[in-house]
mmCIF file of C-alpha atoms in Angstrom:
data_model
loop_
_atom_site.group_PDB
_atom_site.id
_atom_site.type_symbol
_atom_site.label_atom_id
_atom_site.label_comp_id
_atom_site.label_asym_id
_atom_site.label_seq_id
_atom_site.Cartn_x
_atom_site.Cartn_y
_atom_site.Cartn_z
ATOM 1 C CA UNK K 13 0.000 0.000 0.000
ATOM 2 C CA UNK K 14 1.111 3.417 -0.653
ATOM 3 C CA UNK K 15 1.677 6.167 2.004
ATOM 4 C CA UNK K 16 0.249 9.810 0.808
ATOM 5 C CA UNK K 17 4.142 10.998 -0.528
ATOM 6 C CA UNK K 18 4.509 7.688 -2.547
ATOM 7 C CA UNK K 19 4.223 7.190 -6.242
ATOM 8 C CA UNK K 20 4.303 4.184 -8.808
ATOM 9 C CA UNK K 21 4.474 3.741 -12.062
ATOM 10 C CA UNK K 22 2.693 0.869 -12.173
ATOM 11 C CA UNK K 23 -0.663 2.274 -12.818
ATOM 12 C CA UNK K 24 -2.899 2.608 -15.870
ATOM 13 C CA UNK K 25 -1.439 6.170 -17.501
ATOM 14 C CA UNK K 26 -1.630 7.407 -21.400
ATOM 15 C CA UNK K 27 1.363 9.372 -20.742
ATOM 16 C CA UNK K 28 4.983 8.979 -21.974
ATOM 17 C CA UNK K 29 7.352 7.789 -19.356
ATOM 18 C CA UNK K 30 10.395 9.920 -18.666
ATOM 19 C CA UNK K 31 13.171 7.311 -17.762
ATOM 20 C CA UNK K 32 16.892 7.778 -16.330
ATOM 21 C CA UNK K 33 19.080 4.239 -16.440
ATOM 22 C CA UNK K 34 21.759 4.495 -13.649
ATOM 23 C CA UNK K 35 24.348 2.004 -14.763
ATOM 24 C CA UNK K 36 27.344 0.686 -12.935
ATOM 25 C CA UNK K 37 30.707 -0.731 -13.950
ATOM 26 C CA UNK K 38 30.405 -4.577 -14.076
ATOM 27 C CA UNK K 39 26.599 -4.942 -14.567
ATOM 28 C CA UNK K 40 25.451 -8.245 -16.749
ATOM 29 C CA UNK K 41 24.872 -6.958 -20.131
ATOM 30 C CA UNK K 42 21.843 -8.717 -20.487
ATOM 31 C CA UNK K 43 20.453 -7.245 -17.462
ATOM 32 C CA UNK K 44 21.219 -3.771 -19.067
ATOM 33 C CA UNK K 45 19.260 -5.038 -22.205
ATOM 34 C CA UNK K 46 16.320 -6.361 -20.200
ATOM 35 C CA UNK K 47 15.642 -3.035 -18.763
ATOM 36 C CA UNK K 48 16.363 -0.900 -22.280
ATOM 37 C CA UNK K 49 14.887 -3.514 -24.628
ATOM 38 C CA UNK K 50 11.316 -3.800 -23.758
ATOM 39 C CA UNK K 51 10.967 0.008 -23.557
ATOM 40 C CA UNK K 52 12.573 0.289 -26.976
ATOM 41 C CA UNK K 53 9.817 -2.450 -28.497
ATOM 42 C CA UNK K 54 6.892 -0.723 -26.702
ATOM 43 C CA UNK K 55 7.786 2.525 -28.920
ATOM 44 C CA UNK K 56 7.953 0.892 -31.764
ATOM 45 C CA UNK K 57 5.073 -1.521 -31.313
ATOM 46 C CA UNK K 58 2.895 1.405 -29.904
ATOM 47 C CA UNK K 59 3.976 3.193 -32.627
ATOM 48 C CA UNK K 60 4.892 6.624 -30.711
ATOM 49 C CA UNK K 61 6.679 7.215 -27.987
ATOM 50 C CA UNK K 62 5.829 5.818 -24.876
ATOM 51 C CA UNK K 63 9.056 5.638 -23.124
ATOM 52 C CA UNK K 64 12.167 8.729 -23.584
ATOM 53 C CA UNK K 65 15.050 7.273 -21.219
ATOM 54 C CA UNK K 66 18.559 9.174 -20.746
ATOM 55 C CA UNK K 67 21.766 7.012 -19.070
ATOM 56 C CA UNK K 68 23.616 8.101 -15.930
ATOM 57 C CA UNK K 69 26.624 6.514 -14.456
ATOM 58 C CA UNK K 70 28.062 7.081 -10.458
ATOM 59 C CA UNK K 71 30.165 9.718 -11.206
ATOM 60 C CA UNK K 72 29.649 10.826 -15.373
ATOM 61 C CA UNK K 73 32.472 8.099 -16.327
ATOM 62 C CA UNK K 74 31.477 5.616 -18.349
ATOM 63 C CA UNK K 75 30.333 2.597 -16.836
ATOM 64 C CA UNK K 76 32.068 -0.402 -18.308
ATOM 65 C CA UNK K 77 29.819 -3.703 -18.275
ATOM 66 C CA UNK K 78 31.002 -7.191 -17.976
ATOM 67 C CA UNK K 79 31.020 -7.755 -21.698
ATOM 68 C CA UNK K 80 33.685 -5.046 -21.829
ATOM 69 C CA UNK K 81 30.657 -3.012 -23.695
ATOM 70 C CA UNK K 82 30.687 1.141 -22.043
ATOM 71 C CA UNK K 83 27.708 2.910 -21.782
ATOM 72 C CA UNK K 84 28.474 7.123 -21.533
ATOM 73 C CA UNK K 85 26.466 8.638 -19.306
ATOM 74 C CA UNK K 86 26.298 11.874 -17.022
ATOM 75 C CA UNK K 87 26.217 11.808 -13.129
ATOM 76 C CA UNK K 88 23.575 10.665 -11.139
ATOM 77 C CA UNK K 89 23.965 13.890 -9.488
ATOM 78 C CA UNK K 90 23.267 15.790 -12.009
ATOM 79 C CA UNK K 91 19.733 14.269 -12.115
ATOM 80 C CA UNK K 92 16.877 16.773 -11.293
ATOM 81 C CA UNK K 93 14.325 14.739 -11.928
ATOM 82 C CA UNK K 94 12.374 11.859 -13.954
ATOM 83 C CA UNK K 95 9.342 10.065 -13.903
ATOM 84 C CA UNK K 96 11.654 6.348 -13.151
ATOM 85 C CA UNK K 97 14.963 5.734 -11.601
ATOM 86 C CA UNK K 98 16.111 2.576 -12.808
ATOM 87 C CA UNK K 99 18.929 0.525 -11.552
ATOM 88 C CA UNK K 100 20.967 -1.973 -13.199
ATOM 89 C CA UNK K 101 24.036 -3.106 -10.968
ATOM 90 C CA UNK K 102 25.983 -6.321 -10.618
ATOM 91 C CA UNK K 103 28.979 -7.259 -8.705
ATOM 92 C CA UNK K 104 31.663 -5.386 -6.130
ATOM 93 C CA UNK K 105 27.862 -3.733 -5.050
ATOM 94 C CA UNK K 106 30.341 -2.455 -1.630
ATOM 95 C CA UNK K 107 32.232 -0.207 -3.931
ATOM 96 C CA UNK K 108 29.870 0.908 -5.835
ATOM 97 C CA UNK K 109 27.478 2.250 -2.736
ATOM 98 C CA UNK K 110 29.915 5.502 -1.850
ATOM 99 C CA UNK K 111 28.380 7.818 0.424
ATOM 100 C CA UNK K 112 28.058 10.076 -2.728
ATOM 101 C CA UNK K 113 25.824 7.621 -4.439
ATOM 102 C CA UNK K 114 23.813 6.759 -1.429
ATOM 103 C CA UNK K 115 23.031 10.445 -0.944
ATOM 104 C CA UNK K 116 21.581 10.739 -3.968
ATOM 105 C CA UNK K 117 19.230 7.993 -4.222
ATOM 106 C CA UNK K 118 17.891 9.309 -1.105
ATOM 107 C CA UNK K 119 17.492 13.123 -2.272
ATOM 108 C CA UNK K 120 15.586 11.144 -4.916
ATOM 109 C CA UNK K 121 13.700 9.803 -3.079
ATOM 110 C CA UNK K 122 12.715 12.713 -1.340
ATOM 111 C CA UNK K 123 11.655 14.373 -4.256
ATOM 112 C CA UNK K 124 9.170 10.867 -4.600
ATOM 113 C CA UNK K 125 11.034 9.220 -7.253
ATOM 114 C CA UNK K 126 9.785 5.783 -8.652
ATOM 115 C CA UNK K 127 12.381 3.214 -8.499
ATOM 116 C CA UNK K 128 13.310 0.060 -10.196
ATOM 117 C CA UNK K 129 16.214 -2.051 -9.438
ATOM 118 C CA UNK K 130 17.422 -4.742 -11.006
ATOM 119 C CA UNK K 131 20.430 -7.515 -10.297
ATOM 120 C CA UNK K 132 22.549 -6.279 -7.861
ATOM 121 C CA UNK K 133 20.424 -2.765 -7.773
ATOM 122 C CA UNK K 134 18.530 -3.235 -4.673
ATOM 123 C CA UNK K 135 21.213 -3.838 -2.206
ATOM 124 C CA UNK K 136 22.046 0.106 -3.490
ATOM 125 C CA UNK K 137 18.682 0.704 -1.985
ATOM 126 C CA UNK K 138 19.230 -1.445 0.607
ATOM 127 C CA UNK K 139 22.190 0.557 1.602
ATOM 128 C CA UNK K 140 20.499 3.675 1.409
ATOM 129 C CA UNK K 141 18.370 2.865 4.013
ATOM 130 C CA UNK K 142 15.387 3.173 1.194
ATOM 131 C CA UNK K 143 14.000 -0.658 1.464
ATOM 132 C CA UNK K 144 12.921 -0.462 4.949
ATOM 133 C CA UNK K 145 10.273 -1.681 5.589
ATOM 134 C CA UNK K 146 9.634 -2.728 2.467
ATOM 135 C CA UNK K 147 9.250 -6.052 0.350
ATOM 136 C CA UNK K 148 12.295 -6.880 -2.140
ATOM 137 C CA UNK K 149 13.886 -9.428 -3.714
ATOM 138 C CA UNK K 150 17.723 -9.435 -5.739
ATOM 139 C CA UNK K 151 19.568 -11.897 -7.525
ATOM 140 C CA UNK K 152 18.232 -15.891 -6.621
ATOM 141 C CA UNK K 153 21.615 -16.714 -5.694
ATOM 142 C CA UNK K 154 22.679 -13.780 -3.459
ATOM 143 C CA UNK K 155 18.838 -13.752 -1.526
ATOM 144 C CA UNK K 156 19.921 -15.572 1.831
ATOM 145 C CA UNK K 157 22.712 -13.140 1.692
ATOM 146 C CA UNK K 158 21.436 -9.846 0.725
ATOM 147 C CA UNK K 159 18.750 -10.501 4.037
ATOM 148 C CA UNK K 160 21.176 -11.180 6.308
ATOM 149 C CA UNK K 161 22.907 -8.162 5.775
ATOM 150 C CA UNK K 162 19.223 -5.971 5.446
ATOM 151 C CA UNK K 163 17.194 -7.584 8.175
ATOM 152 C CA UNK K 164 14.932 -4.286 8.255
ATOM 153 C CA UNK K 165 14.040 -5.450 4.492
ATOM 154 C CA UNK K 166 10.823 -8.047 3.587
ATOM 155 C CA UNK K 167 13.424 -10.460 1.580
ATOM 156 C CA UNK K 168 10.789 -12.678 -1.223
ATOM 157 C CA UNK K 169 11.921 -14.882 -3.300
ATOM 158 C CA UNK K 170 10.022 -13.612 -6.234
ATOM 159 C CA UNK K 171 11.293 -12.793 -9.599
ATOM 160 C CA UNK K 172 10.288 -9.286 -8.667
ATOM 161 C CA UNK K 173 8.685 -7.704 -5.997
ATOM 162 C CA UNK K 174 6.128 -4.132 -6.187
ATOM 163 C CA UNK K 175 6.676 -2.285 -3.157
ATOM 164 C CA UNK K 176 5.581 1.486 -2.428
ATOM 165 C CA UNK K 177 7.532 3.608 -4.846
ATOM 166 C CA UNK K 178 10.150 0.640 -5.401
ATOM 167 C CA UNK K 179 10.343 -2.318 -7.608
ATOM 168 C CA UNK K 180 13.158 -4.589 -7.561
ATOM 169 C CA UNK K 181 13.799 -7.875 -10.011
ATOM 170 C CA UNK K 182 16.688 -10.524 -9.888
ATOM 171 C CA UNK K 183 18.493 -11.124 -13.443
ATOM 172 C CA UNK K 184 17.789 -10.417 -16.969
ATOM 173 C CA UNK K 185 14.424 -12.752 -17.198
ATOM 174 C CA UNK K 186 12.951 -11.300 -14.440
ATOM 175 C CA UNK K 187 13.736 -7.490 -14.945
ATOM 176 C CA UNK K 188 11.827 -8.675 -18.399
ATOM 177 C CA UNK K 189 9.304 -10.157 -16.443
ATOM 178 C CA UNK K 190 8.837 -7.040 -14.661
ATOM 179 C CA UNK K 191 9.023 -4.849 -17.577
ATOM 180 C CA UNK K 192 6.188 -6.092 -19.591
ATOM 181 C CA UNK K 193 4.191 -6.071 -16.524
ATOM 182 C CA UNK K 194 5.099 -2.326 -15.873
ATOM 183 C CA UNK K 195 4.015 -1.832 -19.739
ATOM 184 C CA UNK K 196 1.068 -4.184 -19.077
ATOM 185 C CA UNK K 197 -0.358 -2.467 -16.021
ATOM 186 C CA UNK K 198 0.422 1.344 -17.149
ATOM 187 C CA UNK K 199 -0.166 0.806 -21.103
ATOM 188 C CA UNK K 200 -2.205 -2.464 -21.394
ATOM 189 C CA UNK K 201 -1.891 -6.075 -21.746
ATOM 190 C CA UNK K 202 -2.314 -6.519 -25.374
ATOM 191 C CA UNK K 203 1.036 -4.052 -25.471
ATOM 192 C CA UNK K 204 2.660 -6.410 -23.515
ATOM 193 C CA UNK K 205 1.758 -9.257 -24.790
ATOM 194 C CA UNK K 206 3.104 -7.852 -28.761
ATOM 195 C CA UNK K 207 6.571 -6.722 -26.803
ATOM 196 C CA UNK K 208 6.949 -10.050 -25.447
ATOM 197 C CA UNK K 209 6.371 -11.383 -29.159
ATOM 198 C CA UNK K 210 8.777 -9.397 -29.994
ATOM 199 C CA UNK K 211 11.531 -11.235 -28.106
ATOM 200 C CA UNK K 212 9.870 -14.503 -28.258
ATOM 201 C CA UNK K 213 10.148 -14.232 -24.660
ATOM 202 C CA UNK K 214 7.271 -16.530 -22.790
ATOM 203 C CA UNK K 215 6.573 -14.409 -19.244
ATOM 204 C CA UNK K 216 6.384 -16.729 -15.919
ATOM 205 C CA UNK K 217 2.595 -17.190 -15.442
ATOM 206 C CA UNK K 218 1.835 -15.000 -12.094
ATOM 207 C CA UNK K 219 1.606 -16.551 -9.064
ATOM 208 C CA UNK K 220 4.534 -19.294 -10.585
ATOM 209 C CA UNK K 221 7.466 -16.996 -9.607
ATOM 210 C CA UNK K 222 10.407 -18.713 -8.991
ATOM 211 C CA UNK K 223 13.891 -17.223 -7.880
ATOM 212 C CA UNK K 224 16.055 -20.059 -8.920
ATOM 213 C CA UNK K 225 17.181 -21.267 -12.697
ATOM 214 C CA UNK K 226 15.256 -24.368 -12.976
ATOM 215 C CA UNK K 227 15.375 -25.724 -16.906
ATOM 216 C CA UNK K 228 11.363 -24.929 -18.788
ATOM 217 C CA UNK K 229 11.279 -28.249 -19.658
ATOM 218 C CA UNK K 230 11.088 -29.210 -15.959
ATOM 219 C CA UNK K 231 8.283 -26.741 -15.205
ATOM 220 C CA UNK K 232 5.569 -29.539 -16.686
ATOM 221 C CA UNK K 233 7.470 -32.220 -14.470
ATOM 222 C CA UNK K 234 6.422 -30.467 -11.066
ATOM 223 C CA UNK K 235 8.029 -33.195 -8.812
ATOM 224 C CA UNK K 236 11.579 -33.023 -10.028
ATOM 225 C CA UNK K 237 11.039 -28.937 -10.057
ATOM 226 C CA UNK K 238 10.133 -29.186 -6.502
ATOM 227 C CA UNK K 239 13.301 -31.393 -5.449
ATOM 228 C CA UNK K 240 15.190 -28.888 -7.377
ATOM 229 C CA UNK K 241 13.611 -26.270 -5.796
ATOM 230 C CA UNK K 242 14.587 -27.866 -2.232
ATOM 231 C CA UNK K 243 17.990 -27.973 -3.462
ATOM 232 C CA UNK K 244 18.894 -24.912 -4.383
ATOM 233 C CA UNK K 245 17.847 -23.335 -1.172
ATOM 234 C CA UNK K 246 19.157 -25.812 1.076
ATOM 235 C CA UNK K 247 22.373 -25.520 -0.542
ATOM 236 C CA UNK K 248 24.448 -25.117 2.962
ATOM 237 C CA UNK K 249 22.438 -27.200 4.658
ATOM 238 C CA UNK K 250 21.974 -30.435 2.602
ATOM 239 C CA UNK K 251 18.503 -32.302 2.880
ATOM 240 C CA UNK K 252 18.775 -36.571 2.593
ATOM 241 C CA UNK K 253 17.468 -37.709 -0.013
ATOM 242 C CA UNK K 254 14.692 -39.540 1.202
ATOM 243 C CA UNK K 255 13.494 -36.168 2.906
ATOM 244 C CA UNK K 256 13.407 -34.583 -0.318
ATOM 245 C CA UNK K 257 11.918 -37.408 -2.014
ATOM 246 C CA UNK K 258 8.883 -37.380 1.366
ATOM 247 C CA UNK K 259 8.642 -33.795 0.224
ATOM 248 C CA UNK K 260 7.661 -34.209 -3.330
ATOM 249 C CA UNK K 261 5.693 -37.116 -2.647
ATOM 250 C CA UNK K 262 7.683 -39.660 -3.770
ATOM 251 C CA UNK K 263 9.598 -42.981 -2.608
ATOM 252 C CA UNK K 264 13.336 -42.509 -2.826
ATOM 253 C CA UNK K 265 13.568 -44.927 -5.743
ATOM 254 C CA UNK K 266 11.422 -42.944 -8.190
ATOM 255 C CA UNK K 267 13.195 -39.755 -7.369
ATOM 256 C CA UNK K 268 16.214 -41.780 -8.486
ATOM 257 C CA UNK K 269 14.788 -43.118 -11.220
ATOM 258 C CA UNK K 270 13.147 -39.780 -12.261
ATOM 259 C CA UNK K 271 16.148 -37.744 -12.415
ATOM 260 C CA UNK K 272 17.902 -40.269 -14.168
ATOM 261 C CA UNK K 273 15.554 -39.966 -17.316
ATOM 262 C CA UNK K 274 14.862 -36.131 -16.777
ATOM 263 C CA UNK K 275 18.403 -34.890 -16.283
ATOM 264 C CA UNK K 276 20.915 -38.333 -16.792
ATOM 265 C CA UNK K 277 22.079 -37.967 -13.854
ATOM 266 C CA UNK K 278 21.414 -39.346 -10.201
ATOM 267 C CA UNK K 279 19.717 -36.804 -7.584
ATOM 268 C CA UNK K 280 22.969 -36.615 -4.790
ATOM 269 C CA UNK K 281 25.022 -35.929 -7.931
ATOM 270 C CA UNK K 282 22.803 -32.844 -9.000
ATOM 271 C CA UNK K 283 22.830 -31.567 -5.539
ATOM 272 C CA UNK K 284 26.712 -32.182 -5.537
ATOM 273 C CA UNK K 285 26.907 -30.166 -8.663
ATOM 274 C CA UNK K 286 24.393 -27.430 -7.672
ATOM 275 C CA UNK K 287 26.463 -26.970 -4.197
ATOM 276 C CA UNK K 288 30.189 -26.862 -5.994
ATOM 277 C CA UNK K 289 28.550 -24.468 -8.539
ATOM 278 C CA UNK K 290 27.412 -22.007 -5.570
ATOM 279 C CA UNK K 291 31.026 -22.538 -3.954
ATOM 280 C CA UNK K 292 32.634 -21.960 -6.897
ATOM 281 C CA UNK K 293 30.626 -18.603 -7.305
ATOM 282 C CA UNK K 294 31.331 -17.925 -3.912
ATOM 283 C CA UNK K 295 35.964 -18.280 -4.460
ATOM 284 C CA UNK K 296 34.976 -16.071 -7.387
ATOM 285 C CA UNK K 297 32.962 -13.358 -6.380
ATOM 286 C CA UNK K 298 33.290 -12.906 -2.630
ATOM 287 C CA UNK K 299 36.486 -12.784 -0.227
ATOM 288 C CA UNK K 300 35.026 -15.745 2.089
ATOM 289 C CA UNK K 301 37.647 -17.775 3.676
ATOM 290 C CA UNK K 302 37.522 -21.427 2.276
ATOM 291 C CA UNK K 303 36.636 -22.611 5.178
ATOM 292 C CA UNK K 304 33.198 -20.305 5.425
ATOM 293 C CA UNK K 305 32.580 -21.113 1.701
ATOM 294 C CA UNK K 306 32.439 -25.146 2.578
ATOM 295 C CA UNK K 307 30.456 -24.328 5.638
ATOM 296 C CA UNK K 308 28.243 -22.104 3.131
ATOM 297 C CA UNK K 309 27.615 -25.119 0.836
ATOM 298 C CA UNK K 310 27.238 -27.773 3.028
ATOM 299 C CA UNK K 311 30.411 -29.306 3.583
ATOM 300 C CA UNK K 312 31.159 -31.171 6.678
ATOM 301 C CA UNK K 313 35.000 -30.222 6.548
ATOM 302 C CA UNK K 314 37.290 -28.302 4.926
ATOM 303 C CA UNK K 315 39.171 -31.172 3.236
ATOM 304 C CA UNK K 316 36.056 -32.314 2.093
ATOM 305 C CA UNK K 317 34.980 -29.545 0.287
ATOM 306 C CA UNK K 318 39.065 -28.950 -0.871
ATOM 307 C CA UNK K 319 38.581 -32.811 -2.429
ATOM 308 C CA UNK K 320 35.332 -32.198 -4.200
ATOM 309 C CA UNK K 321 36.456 -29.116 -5.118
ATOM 310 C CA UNK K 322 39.472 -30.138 -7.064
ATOM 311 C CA UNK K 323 37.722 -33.234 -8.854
ATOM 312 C CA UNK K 324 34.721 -30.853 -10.108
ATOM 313 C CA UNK K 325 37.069 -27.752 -11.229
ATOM 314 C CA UNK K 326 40.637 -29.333 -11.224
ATOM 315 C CA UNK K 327 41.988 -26.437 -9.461
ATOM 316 C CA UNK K 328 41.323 -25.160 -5.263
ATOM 317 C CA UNK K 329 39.752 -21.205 -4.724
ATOM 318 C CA UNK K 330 42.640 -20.015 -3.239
ATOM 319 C CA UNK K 331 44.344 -21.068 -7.125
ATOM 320 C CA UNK K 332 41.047 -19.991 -8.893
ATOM 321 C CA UNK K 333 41.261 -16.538 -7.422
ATOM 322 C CA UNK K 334 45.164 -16.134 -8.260
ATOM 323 C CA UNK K 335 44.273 -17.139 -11.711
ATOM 324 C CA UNK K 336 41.646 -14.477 -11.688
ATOM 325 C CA UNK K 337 43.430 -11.549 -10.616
ATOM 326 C CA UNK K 338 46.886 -12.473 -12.241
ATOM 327 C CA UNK K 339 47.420 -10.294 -15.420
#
């Protein structure tokens, strides 16, 4: 619900959007494009312009994106106003939220500025102080995380989440999910539905959100997208398998059985791989000791998780990070 100073653009509205990107060094490109994209097609679909967006970077720099791509933009600072702030942010999120840049998303928001974040965006807002009391959701993988460190925040695991003034999406599909629904609600839903044509893109049904990266074809096998499901967020904290087979309704032997014909492989080996996959994230982007990273994924010991480590990747963290950061 909205307070009396709180605005949305989610709401039904004939009138053209004005639009200021805030993009940061090291963004996903395709989390750039998710929030530019659907804009783009609604202009041309519509056939007049529905959206007029302008870029802005931390400090007028360009902001270079993971691809290596640069987008040129002037400082956030220099912003006086717009109709929607979005942000599209990735990784080192600590650097990136300066007291400068905090400052002014919250004279922003004082001036009752719609925002959107997307990726990495909403620990910005999080940081800010501007998420409060409010519902949000980030990136599927960094979730447990992000509401440890916000505990004032609602943390959903939604592909986006509405919120007052604020909107905030995980990666690319979802910031596209929550695009076409911003076109959909302010613009219409046959608009939406002819943008989403436009990428082929088929939009998560609502009430089916899902944080995690669960294959399509498994959506129409619901069993084996619930195990998964109990996986990935039990990743430091293992389930047996015969719990997560009770779960889904099933006797351990047709779990077995089920992911061997849906995914050719047994279940403990798909949670094995989902687990090294997080740790493996974890050596990359994050300082964590080894030791917290096993204890992160589930490990029992150290020289457990060093073992498994080193058959999945052929390599340990503390050699995965040299190799990173050696020239």
């Amino acid at each position: 619900m909205l307070m009396k100073n709180e605005k949305t653009v989610f709401t039904p509205s004939s009138r053209p959007l004005d639009t200021a990107l805030l993009v940061f060094d090291d963004c996903n490109t395709l989390s750039f494009a998710a929030a530019v994209d659907p804009m783009r097609a609604a202009n041309r679909r519509a056939g007049k312009p529905l959206f007029h967006w302008a870029f802005y970077t931390p400090s007028g720099s360009p902001a270079q994106l993971t691809s290596g791509l640069e987008v040129a933009g002037a400082s956030i600072a220099d912003l006086a106003r717009c109709d929607l702030l979005i942000i599209v942010a990735g990784f080192r999120l600590r650097e990136h939220a300066t007291p400068r840049l905090l400052a002014s998303l919250r004279r922003l928001a004082r001036l009752g500025t719609p925002m959107a974040a997307i990726d990495g965006g909403a620990w910005l807002l999080a940081s800010a102080g501007l998420l409060d009391g409010h519902m949000a959701t980030t990136h599927w993988e960094d979730l447990d995380i992000f509401a440890s460190r916000f505990p004032q925040v609602d943390t959903r695991r939604d592909r986006f989440c509405l919120s007052g003034p604020y909107a905030t999406s995980g990666g690319a599909a979802p910031c596209i999910d929550m695009m076409l629904h911003l076109i959909a609600t302010r613009y219409g839903a046959d608009l939406s539905r002819r943008v989403g044509s436009a990428f082929l893109y088929d939009p998560v049904p609502a009430g089916q959100q899902s944080p995690g990266s669960t294959p399509r074809p498994l959506r129409h096998n619901t069993r084996i997208a619930r195990a998964i499901d109990l996986m990935e967020t039990t990743l430091d904290d293992p389930l047996p398998l015969p719990e997560i087979a009770r779960r889904c309704g099933m006797t351990l032997r047709t779990l077995q059985l089920r992911f061997q014909k849906t995914l050719g492989q047994s279940p403990n080996s798909y949670y094995l791989s989902l687990r090294l996959a997080e740790a493996h994230r974890l050596a990359i982007d994050t300082h964590m000791p080894a030791r917290d990273i096993a204890l992160a994924t589930g490990f029992s010991s150290p020289a457990s998780f060093a073992r498994a480590f080193r058959a999945a990747y052929a390599t340990s963290t503390r050699a995965l990070r040299k190799s990173r950061t050696t020239p």
